[in-house]
Coordinates of C-alpha atoms in Angstrom, one line a residue:
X1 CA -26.4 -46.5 -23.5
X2 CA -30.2 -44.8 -23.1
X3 CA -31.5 -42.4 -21.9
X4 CA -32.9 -44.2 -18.0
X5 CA -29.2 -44.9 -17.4
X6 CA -27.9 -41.4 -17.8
X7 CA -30.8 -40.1 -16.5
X8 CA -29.6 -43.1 -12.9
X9 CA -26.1 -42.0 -13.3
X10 CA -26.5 -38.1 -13.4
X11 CA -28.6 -38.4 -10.1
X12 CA -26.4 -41.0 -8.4
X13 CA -23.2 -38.3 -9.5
X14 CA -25.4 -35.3 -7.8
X15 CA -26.2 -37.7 -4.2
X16 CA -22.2 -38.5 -4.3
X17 CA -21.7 -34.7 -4.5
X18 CA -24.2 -33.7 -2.3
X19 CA -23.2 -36.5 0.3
X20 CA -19.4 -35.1 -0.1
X21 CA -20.2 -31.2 0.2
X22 CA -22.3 -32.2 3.7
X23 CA -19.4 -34.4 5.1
X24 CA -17.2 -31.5 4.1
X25 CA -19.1 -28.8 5.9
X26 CA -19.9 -31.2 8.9
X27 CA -16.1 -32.2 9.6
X28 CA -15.2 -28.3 9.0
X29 CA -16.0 -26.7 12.7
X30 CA -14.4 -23.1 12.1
X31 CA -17.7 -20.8 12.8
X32 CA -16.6 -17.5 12.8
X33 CA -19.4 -15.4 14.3
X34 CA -19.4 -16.6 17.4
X35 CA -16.9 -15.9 19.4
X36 CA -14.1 -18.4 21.4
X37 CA -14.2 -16.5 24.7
X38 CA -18.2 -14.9 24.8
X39 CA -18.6 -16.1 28.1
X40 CA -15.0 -14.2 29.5
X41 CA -16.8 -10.9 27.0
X42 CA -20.5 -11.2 28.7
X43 CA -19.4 -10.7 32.3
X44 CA -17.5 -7.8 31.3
X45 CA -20.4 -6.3 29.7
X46 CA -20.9 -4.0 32.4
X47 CA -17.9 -2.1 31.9
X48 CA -18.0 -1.7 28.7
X49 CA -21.1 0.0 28.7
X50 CA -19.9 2.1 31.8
X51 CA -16.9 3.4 29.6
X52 CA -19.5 4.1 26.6
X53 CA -22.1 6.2 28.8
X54 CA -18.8 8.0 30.3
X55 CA -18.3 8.7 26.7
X56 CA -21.7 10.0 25.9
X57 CA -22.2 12.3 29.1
X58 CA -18.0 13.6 28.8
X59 CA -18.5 13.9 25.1
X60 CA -14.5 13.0 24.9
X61 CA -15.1 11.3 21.4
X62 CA -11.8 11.6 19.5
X63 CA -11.7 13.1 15.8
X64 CA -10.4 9.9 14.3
X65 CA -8.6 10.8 10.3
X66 CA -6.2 8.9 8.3
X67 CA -3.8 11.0 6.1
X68 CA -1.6 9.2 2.9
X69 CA -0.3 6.1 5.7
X70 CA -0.8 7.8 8.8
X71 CA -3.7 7.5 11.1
X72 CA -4.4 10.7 13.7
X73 CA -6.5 10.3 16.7
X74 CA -7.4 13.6 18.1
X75 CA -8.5 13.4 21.9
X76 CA -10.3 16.0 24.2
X77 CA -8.0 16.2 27.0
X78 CA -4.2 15.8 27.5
X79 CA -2.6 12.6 29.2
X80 CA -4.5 9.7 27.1
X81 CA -3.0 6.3 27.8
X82 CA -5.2 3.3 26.3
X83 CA -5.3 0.6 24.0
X84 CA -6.2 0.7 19.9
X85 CA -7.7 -2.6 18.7
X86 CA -8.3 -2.8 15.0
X87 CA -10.1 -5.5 13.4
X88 CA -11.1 -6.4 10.0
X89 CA -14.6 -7.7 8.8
X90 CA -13.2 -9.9 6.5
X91 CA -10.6 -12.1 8.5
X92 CA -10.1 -12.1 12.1
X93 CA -6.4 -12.9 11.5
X94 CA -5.3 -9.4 10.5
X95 CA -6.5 -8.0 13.9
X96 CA -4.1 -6.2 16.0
X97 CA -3.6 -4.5 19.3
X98 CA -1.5 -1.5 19.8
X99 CA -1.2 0.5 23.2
X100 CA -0.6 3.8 23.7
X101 CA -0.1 6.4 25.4
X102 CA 0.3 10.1 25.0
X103 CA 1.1 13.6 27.0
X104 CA -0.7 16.0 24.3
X105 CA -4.1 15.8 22.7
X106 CA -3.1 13.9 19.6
X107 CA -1.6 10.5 18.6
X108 CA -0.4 9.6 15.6
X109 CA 0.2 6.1 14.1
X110 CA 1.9 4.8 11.0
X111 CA -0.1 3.1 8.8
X112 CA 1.7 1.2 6.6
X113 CA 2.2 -2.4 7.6
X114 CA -1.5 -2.5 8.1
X115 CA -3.7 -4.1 5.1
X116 CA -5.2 -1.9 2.8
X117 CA -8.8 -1.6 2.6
X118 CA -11.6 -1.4 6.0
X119 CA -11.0 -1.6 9.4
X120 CA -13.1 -1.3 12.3
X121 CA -11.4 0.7 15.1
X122 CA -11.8 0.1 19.2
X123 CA -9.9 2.9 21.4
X124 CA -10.2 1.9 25.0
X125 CA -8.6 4.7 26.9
X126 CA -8.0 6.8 30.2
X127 CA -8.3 9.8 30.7
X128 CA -8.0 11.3 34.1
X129 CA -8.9 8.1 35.5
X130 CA -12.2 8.1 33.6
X131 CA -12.4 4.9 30.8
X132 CA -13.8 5.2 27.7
X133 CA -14.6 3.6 24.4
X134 CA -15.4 4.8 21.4
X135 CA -15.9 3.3 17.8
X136 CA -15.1 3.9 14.6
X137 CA -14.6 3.0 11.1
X138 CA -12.0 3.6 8.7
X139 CA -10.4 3.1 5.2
X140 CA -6.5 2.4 5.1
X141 CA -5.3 3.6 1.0

C-alpha cells in the first residue's frame, strides 16, 4: 500500500470519528447548567432577595464551622426553624435537604454520611417571623 491510500484512510478514520463523537453529543441531552424548573425559580425571585436584604439590614448571618464530622451553625437569635440545602459543584446528585429547627442559638449537624470534599451551603430560615438566607461554603474532611 502507498502513501495516498493511508494518507485517504487516516482521514476517512478521523470523519468516522468525528461524525460518531457529534452523534454522540447530539443524542446526549443532559445539560447541566441550566436548570429543570428556572421558570418555577424566577417568579420566586422576589423573595429571595427579600429574605437576603432582611439579612443584610438584621445582620443575622450565622457563624457557619465544621469540626472533625460535625457541622455548627451559630445563629443571632433563639427559636430558628428553617431549611439547610447543600449542594455540590461537582454532581447535582449528592444534593440534600435537611430541616431544622432549634430553641437555642446553635444547631449542630452530623457530618458523616455526607461526601467528603466541597459543598455549597443554603440556610433558609425564620426567625421571629422574619426569613432569611444566607450563603456559604464549606469543606467536609
Amino acid at each position: 500500500m502507498n502513501w495516498g491510500y493511508k494518507i485517504v484512510f487516516g482521514l476517512g478514520a478521523f470523519m468516522l470519528f468525528i461524525i460518531a463523537a457529534a452523534i454522540y453529543m447530539v443524542s446526549q441531552d443532559t445539560d447541566s447548567l441550566v436548570e429543570t424548573d428556572y421558570y418555577e425559580k424566577s417568579l420566586s425571585y422576589d423573595e429571595t432577595i427579600q429574605k437576603k436584604e432582611n439579612l443584610l439590614k438584621d445582620q443575622a448571618k450565622p457563624t457557619v464551622m465544621v469540626k472533625a464530622d460535625t457541622l455548627i451553625l451559630q445563629f443571632t437569635g433563639a427559636g430558628n426553624q428553617g431549611l439547610l440545602l447543600f449542594k455540590r459543584s461537582d454532581e447535582n446528585k449528592g444534593d440534600k435537604e435537611v430541616p431544622f429547627a432549634t430553641q437555642t442559638q446553635v444547631f449542630k449537624l452530623p457530618l458523616n454520611t455526607f461526601k467528603s470534599g466541597s459543598w455549597n451551603l443554603d440556610v433558609d430560615w425564620k426567625h421571629q417571623q422574619i426569613s432569611y438566607l444566607s450563603h456559604h461554603q464549606l469543606f467536609v474532611p
